Amino acid sequence: MARVKRGVTAHAKHKKVYKAAKGFRGRRKNTIRAAKAAVDKAGQYAFRDRKRKKRTFRALWIQRLNAAVRPFELTYSRFIDGLSKSGITVDRKVLSDLAITEPAAFQAIVEKAKAALAA
């Protein structure tokens, strides 16, 4: 049986790792053992942070809404309670955007929420 030389396959695998490690500092970009570990860890961080990004944005929208409803003598939690009682189903992302770009429309929503709380 003929001897199989694996140089081509190994080179291709290494090339893929080096491409993923481009921009890393020190030996992590040009030594296969360090680069492979660094790329694996980077992938773990990327997977984790794709989930975490959603949490971070939701927290940002909530902070913006809390700041936006304070001038109307409401807190965030009372505002959300009023929205649910009034039957308004607009998500936090859209509400946050409305508070910034369309203050008049946001004020109308706040007034409806306040009316639902009073009733």
Short mmCIF file of N, CA and C in Angstrom, two decimals:
data_model
loop_
_atom_site.label_atom_id
_atom_site.label_comp_id
_atom_site.label_asym_id
_atom_site.label_seq_id
_atom_site.Cartn_x
_atom_site.Cartn_y
_atom_site.Cartn_z
N MET A 1 0.84 -1.18 0.00
CA MET A 1 0.00 0.00 0.00
C MET A 1 0.88 1.24 0.00
N ALA A 2 0.43 2.27 -0.68
CA ALA A 2 1.23 3.49 -0.80
C ALA A 2 1.20 4.29 0.49
N ARG A 3 2.28 5.02 0.72
CA ARG A 3 2.39 5.85 1.92
C ARG A 3 1.59 7.14 1.70
N VAL A 4 0.85 7.52 2.74
CA VAL A 4 0.04 8.74 2.65
C VAL A 4 0.77 9.86 3.37
N LYS A 5 1.05 10.92 2.67
CA LYS A 5 1.68 12.09 3.29
C LYS A 5 0.58 13.12 3.55
N ARG A 6 0.53 13.63 4.78
CA ARG A 6 -0.60 14.47 5.18
C ARG A 6 -0.26 15.96 5.22
N GLY A 7 0.83 16.35 4.60
CA GLY A 7 1.24 17.74 4.68
C GLY A 7 0.20 18.72 4.15
N VAL A 8 -0.45 18.35 3.06
CA VAL A 8 -1.43 19.25 2.44
C VAL A 8 -2.62 19.46 3.38
N THR A 9 -3.13 18.39 3.96
CA THR A 9 -4.29 18.47 4.86
C THR A 9 -3.95 19.28 6.10
N ALA A 10 -2.79 18.98 6.69
CA ALA A 10 -2.37 19.69 7.91
C ALA A 10 -2.20 21.18 7.62
N HIS A 11 -1.59 21.47 6.48
CA HIS A 11 -1.38 22.88 6.12
C HIS A 11 -2.71 23.61 5.97
N ALA A 12 -3.67 22.94 5.36
CA ALA A 12 -4.99 23.55 5.14
C ALA A 12 -5.68 23.82 6.48
N LYS A 13 -5.57 22.84 7.41
CA LYS A 13 -6.18 23.01 8.73
C LYS A 13 -5.54 24.16 9.49
N HIS A 14 -4.22 24.20 9.43
CA HIS A 14 -3.49 25.27 10.12
C HIS A 14 -3.84 26.64 9.54
N LYS A 15 -3.96 26.68 8.20
CA LYS A 15 -4.27 27.93 7.52
C LYS A 15 -5.62 28.48 7.99
N LYS A 16 -6.58 27.57 8.19
CA LYS A 16 -7.91 27.96 8.64
C LYS A 16 -7.85 28.58 10.04
N VAL A 17 -7.04 27.96 10.92
CA VAL A 17 -6.89 28.47 12.29
C VAL A 17 -6.19 29.82 12.28
N TYR A 18 -5.13 29.94 11.50
CA TYR A 18 -4.40 31.21 11.43
C TYR A 18 -5.28 32.34 10.90
N LYS A 19 -6.14 32.02 9.94
CA LYS A 19 -7.04 33.04 9.40
C LYS A 19 -8.00 33.53 10.48
N ALA A 20 -8.48 32.60 11.31
CA ALA A 20 -9.40 32.97 12.40
C ALA A 20 -8.67 33.74 13.50
N ALA A 21 -7.34 33.49 13.65
CA ALA A 21 -6.57 34.14 14.71
C ALA A 21 -5.95 35.46 14.26
N LYS A 22 -6.27 35.90 13.06
CA LYS A 22 -5.69 37.14 12.54
C LYS A 22 -6.09 38.31 13.45
N GLY A 23 -5.09 39.10 13.81
CA GLY A 23 -5.35 40.24 14.68
C GLY A 23 -5.07 39.97 16.14
N PHE A 24 -4.85 38.71 16.51
CA PHE A 24 -4.51 38.37 17.89
C PHE A 24 -3.08 38.82 18.16
N ARG A 25 -2.74 38.97 19.44
CA ARG A 25 -1.43 39.48 19.80
C ARG A 25 -0.47 38.35 20.17
N GLY A 26 0.80 38.59 19.93
CA GLY A 26 1.85 37.67 20.35
C GLY A 26 1.82 36.34 19.61
N ARG A 27 2.17 35.26 20.33
CA ARG A 27 2.22 33.92 19.72
C ARG A 27 0.84 33.41 19.35
N ARG A 28 -0.20 34.04 19.87
CA ARG A 28 -1.55 33.55 19.63
C ARG A 28 -1.94 33.63 18.16
N LYS A 29 -1.22 34.44 17.38
CA LYS A 29 -1.58 34.58 15.97
C LYS A 29 -0.73 33.71 15.04
N ASN A 30 0.45 33.22 15.50
CA ASN A 30 1.33 32.55 14.54
C ASN A 30 1.92 31.22 15.01
N THR A 31 1.49 30.73 16.17
CA THR A 31 1.92 29.42 16.64
C THR A 31 0.67 28.56 16.73
N ILE A 32 0.66 27.42 16.06
CA ILE A 32 -0.59 26.67 15.90
C ILE A 32 -1.18 26.25 17.24
N ARG A 33 -0.35 25.84 18.19
CA ARG A 33 -0.88 25.37 19.47
C ARG A 33 -1.58 26.51 20.21
N ALA A 34 -0.93 27.66 20.27
CA ALA A 34 -1.52 28.81 20.96
C ALA A 34 -2.69 29.38 20.17
N ALA A 35 -2.56 29.41 18.86
CA ALA A 35 -3.62 29.97 18.01
C ALA A 35 -4.89 29.14 18.10
N LYS A 36 -4.74 27.83 18.11
CA LYS A 36 -5.91 26.95 18.16
C LYS A 36 -6.68 27.15 19.47
N ALA A 37 -5.95 27.24 20.57
CA ALA A 37 -6.58 27.46 21.88
C ALA A 37 -7.27 28.82 21.91
N ALA A 38 -6.59 29.83 21.36
CA ALA A 38 -7.15 31.18 21.37
C ALA A 38 -8.41 31.28 20.51
N VAL A 39 -8.40 30.60 19.36
CA VAL A 39 -9.56 30.62 18.47
C VAL A 39 -10.73 29.88 19.11
N ASP A 40 -10.45 28.75 19.76
CA ASP A 40 -11.51 28.02 20.46
C ASP A 40 -12.15 28.88 21.53
N LYS A 41 -11.31 29.55 22.33
CA LYS A 41 -11.82 30.40 23.40
C LYS A 41 -12.60 31.58 22.83
N ALA A 42 -12.11 32.15 21.74
CA ALA A 42 -12.81 33.27 21.10
C ALA A 42 -14.20 32.84 20.64
N GLY A 43 -14.29 31.61 20.13
CA GLY A 43 -15.58 31.08 19.71
C GLY A 43 -16.55 30.92 20.87
N GLN A 44 -16.03 30.50 22.02
CA GLN A 44 -16.87 30.38 23.22
C GLN A 44 -17.38 31.75 23.66
N TYR A 45 -16.49 32.73 23.64
CA TYR A 45 -16.90 34.08 24.02
C TYR A 45 -17.95 34.62 23.05
N ALA A 46 -17.74 34.37 21.76
CA ALA A 46 -18.68 34.86 20.75
C ALA A 46 -20.06 34.25 20.95
N PHE A 47 -20.11 32.95 21.23
CA PHE A 47 -21.38 32.26 21.45
C PHE A 47 -22.08 32.83 22.67
N ARG A 48 -21.33 32.98 23.76
CA ARG A 48 -21.90 33.51 25.00
C ARG A 48 -22.41 34.94 24.81
N ASP A 49 -21.62 35.75 24.12
CA ASP A 49 -21.96 37.16 24.02
C ASP A 49 -23.07 37.44 23.01
N ARG A 50 -23.32 36.52 22.10
CA ARG A 50 -24.49 36.69 21.23
C ARG A 50 -25.76 36.62 22.07
N LYS A 51 -25.76 35.79 23.11
CA LYS A 51 -26.91 35.71 24.02
C LYS A 51 -26.95 36.94 24.93
N ARG A 52 -25.78 37.32 25.43
CA ARG A 52 -25.69 38.42 26.39
C ARG A 52 -26.09 39.76 25.77
N LYS A 53 -25.84 39.90 24.47
CA LYS A 53 -26.15 41.14 23.75
C LYS A 53 -27.64 41.47 23.86
N LYS A 54 -28.48 40.45 23.76
CA LYS A 54 -29.92 40.64 23.85
C LYS A 54 -30.31 41.18 25.22
N ARG A 55 -29.69 40.62 26.28
CA ARG A 55 -29.96 41.08 27.64
C ARG A 55 -29.53 42.53 27.82
N THR A 56 -28.37 42.86 27.27
CA THR A 56 -27.82 44.20 27.43
C THR A 56 -28.72 45.24 26.77
N PHE A 57 -29.20 44.92 25.58
CA PHE A 57 -30.07 45.87 24.88
C PHE A 57 -31.39 46.04 25.60
N ARG A 58 -31.95 44.95 26.12
CA ARG A 58 -33.21 45.06 26.87
C ARG A 58 -33.02 45.96 28.08
N ALA A 59 -31.90 45.80 28.78
CA ALA A 59 -31.61 46.65 29.94
C ALA A 59 -31.50 48.11 29.52
N LEU A 60 -30.89 48.38 28.38
CA LEU A 60 -30.77 49.75 27.87
C LEU A 60 -32.14 50.35 27.59
N TRP A 61 -33.02 49.57 26.93
CA TRP A 61 -34.36 50.07 26.62
C TRP A 61 -35.13 50.38 27.89
N ILE A 62 -34.98 49.53 28.91
CA ILE A 62 -35.68 49.74 30.17
C ILE A 62 -35.18 51.02 30.85
N GLN A 63 -33.87 51.24 30.84
CA GLN A 63 -33.31 52.47 31.44
C GLN A 63 -33.83 53.70 30.71
N ARG A 64 -33.87 53.64 29.39
CA ARG A 64 -34.36 54.77 28.61
C ARG A 64 -35.83 55.05 28.91
N LEU A 65 -36.62 53.98 29.00
CA LEU A 65 -38.04 54.16 29.30
C LEU A 65 -38.25 54.75 30.69
N ASN A 66 -37.48 54.28 31.65
CA ASN A 66 -37.60 54.79 33.01
C ASN A 66 -37.29 56.29 33.02
N ALA A 67 -36.23 56.68 32.32
CA ALA A 67 -35.88 58.10 32.25
C ALA A 67 -36.96 58.90 31.52
N ALA A 68 -37.58 58.30 30.50
CA ALA A 68 -38.57 59.02 29.69
C ALA A 68 -39.89 59.22 30.43
N VAL A 69 -40.27 58.28 31.32
CA VAL A 69 -41.57 58.40 31.99
C VAL A 69 -41.49 59.18 33.31
N ARG A 70 -40.29 59.42 33.82
CA ARG A 70 -40.14 60.17 35.07
C ARG A 70 -40.76 61.56 35.02
N PRO A 71 -40.61 62.33 33.92
CA PRO A 71 -41.26 63.66 33.89
C PRO A 71 -42.79 63.60 33.98
N PHE A 72 -43.37 62.44 33.69
CA PHE A 72 -44.83 62.28 33.77
C PHE A 72 -45.27 61.71 35.12
N GLU A 73 -44.41 61.82 36.14
CA GLU A 73 -44.67 61.31 37.50
C GLU A 73 -44.99 59.82 37.50
N LEU A 74 -44.25 59.05 36.73
CA LEU A 74 -44.40 57.59 36.69
C LEU A 74 -43.04 56.95 36.85
N THR A 75 -43.06 55.70 37.30
CA THR A 75 -41.84 54.90 37.27
C THR A 75 -42.00 53.90 36.13
N TYR A 76 -40.91 53.23 35.80
CA TYR A 76 -40.94 52.25 34.72
C TYR A 76 -41.96 51.16 35.02
N SER A 77 -41.93 50.62 36.24
CA SER A 77 -42.80 49.49 36.57
C SER A 77 -44.27 49.89 36.54
N ARG A 78 -44.60 51.09 37.03
CA ARG A 78 -45.98 51.56 36.99
C ARG A 78 -46.41 51.80 35.53
N PHE A 79 -45.49 52.30 34.72
CA PHE A 79 -45.77 52.53 33.30
C PHE A 79 -46.11 51.23 32.58
N ILE A 80 -45.30 50.21 32.80
CA ILE A 80 -45.54 48.91 32.17
C ILE A 80 -46.85 48.30 32.66
N ASP A 81 -47.14 48.48 33.95
CA ASP A 81 -48.41 48.01 34.53
C ASP A 81 -49.57 48.72 33.85
N GLY A 82 -49.45 50.02 33.66
CA GLY A 82 -50.50 50.78 32.99
C GLY A 82 -50.69 50.35 31.54
N LEU A 83 -49.58 50.06 30.87
CA LEU A 83 -49.68 49.59 29.47
C LEU A 83 -50.43 48.27 29.39
N SER A 84 -50.12 47.35 30.30
CA SER A 84 -50.79 46.05 30.26
C SER A 84 -52.27 46.20 30.60
N LYS A 85 -52.61 47.09 31.56
CA LYS A 85 -54.02 47.30 31.92
C LYS A 85 -54.80 47.98 30.80
N SER A 86 -54.12 48.83 30.02
CA SER A 86 -54.80 49.52 28.92
C SER A 86 -54.84 48.68 27.66
N GLY A 87 -54.15 47.56 27.65
CA GLY A 87 -54.19 46.65 26.50
C GLY A 87 -53.25 47.05 25.38
N ILE A 88 -52.29 47.92 25.66
CA ILE A 88 -51.32 48.33 24.64
C ILE A 88 -50.18 47.31 24.63
N THR A 89 -49.94 46.70 23.48
CA THR A 89 -48.88 45.70 23.37
C THR A 89 -47.80 46.20 22.42
N VAL A 90 -46.95 47.08 22.94
CA VAL A 90 -45.81 47.58 22.18
C VAL A 90 -44.58 47.18 22.97
N ASP A 91 -43.60 46.60 22.28
CA ASP A 91 -42.43 46.12 23.01
C ASP A 91 -41.52 47.26 23.44
N ARG A 92 -40.60 46.94 24.33
CA ARG A 92 -39.74 47.95 24.95
C ARG A 92 -38.82 48.63 23.94
N LYS A 93 -38.39 47.88 22.93
CA LYS A 93 -37.51 48.44 21.91
C LYS A 93 -38.21 49.58 21.18
N VAL A 94 -39.44 49.34 20.76
CA VAL A 94 -40.20 50.33 20.01
C VAL A 94 -40.56 51.51 20.91
N LEU A 95 -40.96 51.23 22.16
CA LEU A 95 -41.29 52.30 23.09
C LEU A 95 -40.09 53.21 23.33
N SER A 96 -38.92 52.59 23.49
CA SER A 96 -37.70 53.36 23.72
C SER A 96 -37.40 54.25 22.52
N ASP A 97 -37.56 53.71 21.33
CA ASP A 97 -37.33 54.48 20.11
C ASP A 97 -38.34 55.62 19.98
N LEU A 98 -39.59 55.34 20.33
CA LEU A 98 -40.63 56.38 20.30
C LEU A 98 -40.30 57.51 21.26
N ALA A 99 -39.83 57.17 22.45
CA ALA A 99 -39.51 58.18 23.45
C ALA A 99 -38.44 59.14 22.95
N ILE A 100 -37.51 58.62 22.13
CA ILE A 100 -36.42 59.45 21.63
C ILE A 100 -36.84 60.23 20.38
N THR A 101 -37.46 59.54 19.42
CA THR A 101 -37.72 60.16 18.11
C THR A 101 -39.08 60.83 18.00
N GLU A 102 -40.09 60.32 18.69
CA GLU A 102 -41.46 60.86 18.61
C GLU A 102 -42.01 61.15 19.99
N PRO A 103 -41.57 62.24 20.63
CA PRO A 103 -42.02 62.53 22.00
C PRO A 103 -43.53 62.72 22.13
N ALA A 104 -44.17 63.27 21.10
CA ALA A 104 -45.62 63.50 21.16
C ALA A 104 -46.38 62.17 21.19
N ALA A 105 -45.97 61.24 20.33
CA ALA A 105 -46.61 59.92 20.30
C ALA A 105 -46.37 59.18 21.61
N PHE A 106 -45.15 59.30 22.13
CA PHE A 106 -44.84 58.65 23.41
C PHE A 106 -45.68 59.24 24.53
N GLN A 107 -45.88 60.55 24.51
CA GLN A 107 -46.68 61.20 25.55
C GLN A 107 -48.13 60.69 25.50
N ALA A 108 -48.66 60.48 24.30
CA ALA A 108 -50.01 59.95 24.16
C ALA A 108 -50.11 58.55 24.78
N ILE A 109 -49.10 57.74 24.56
CA ILE A 109 -49.09 56.38 25.14
C ILE A 109 -49.02 56.46 26.65
N VAL A 110 -48.19 57.38 27.17
CA VAL A 110 -48.06 57.53 28.62
C VAL A 110 -49.40 57.97 29.22
N GLU A 111 -50.08 58.89 28.55
CA GLU A 111 -51.38 59.36 29.07
C GLU A 111 -52.40 58.21 29.13
N LYS A 112 -52.40 57.36 28.11
CA LYS A 112 -53.31 56.20 28.12
C LYS A 112 -52.96 55.25 29.26
N ALA A 113 -51.67 55.04 29.49
CA ALA A 113 -51.24 54.16 30.57
C ALA A 113 -51.65 54.74 31.93
N LYS A 114 -51.48 56.06 32.08
CA LYS A 114 -51.88 56.73 33.33
C LYS A 114 -53.37 56.62 33.56
N ALA A 115 -54.16 56.78 32.50
CA ALA A 115 -55.62 56.68 32.60
C ALA A 115 -56.03 55.27 33.02
N ALA A 116 -55.34 54.27 32.50
CA ALA A 116 -55.65 52.88 32.85
C ALA A 116 -55.29 52.60 34.31
N LEU A 117 -54.24 53.23 34.79
CA LEU A 117 -53.84 53.06 36.20
C LEU A 117 -54.86 53.71 37.13
N ALA A 118 -55.37 54.87 36.72
CA ALA A 118 -56.32 55.60 37.56
C ALA A 118 -57.66 54.88 37.64
N ALA A 119 -58.04 54.20 36.56
CA ALA A 119 -59.33 53.52 36.52
C ALA A 119 -59.35 52.23 37.34
#
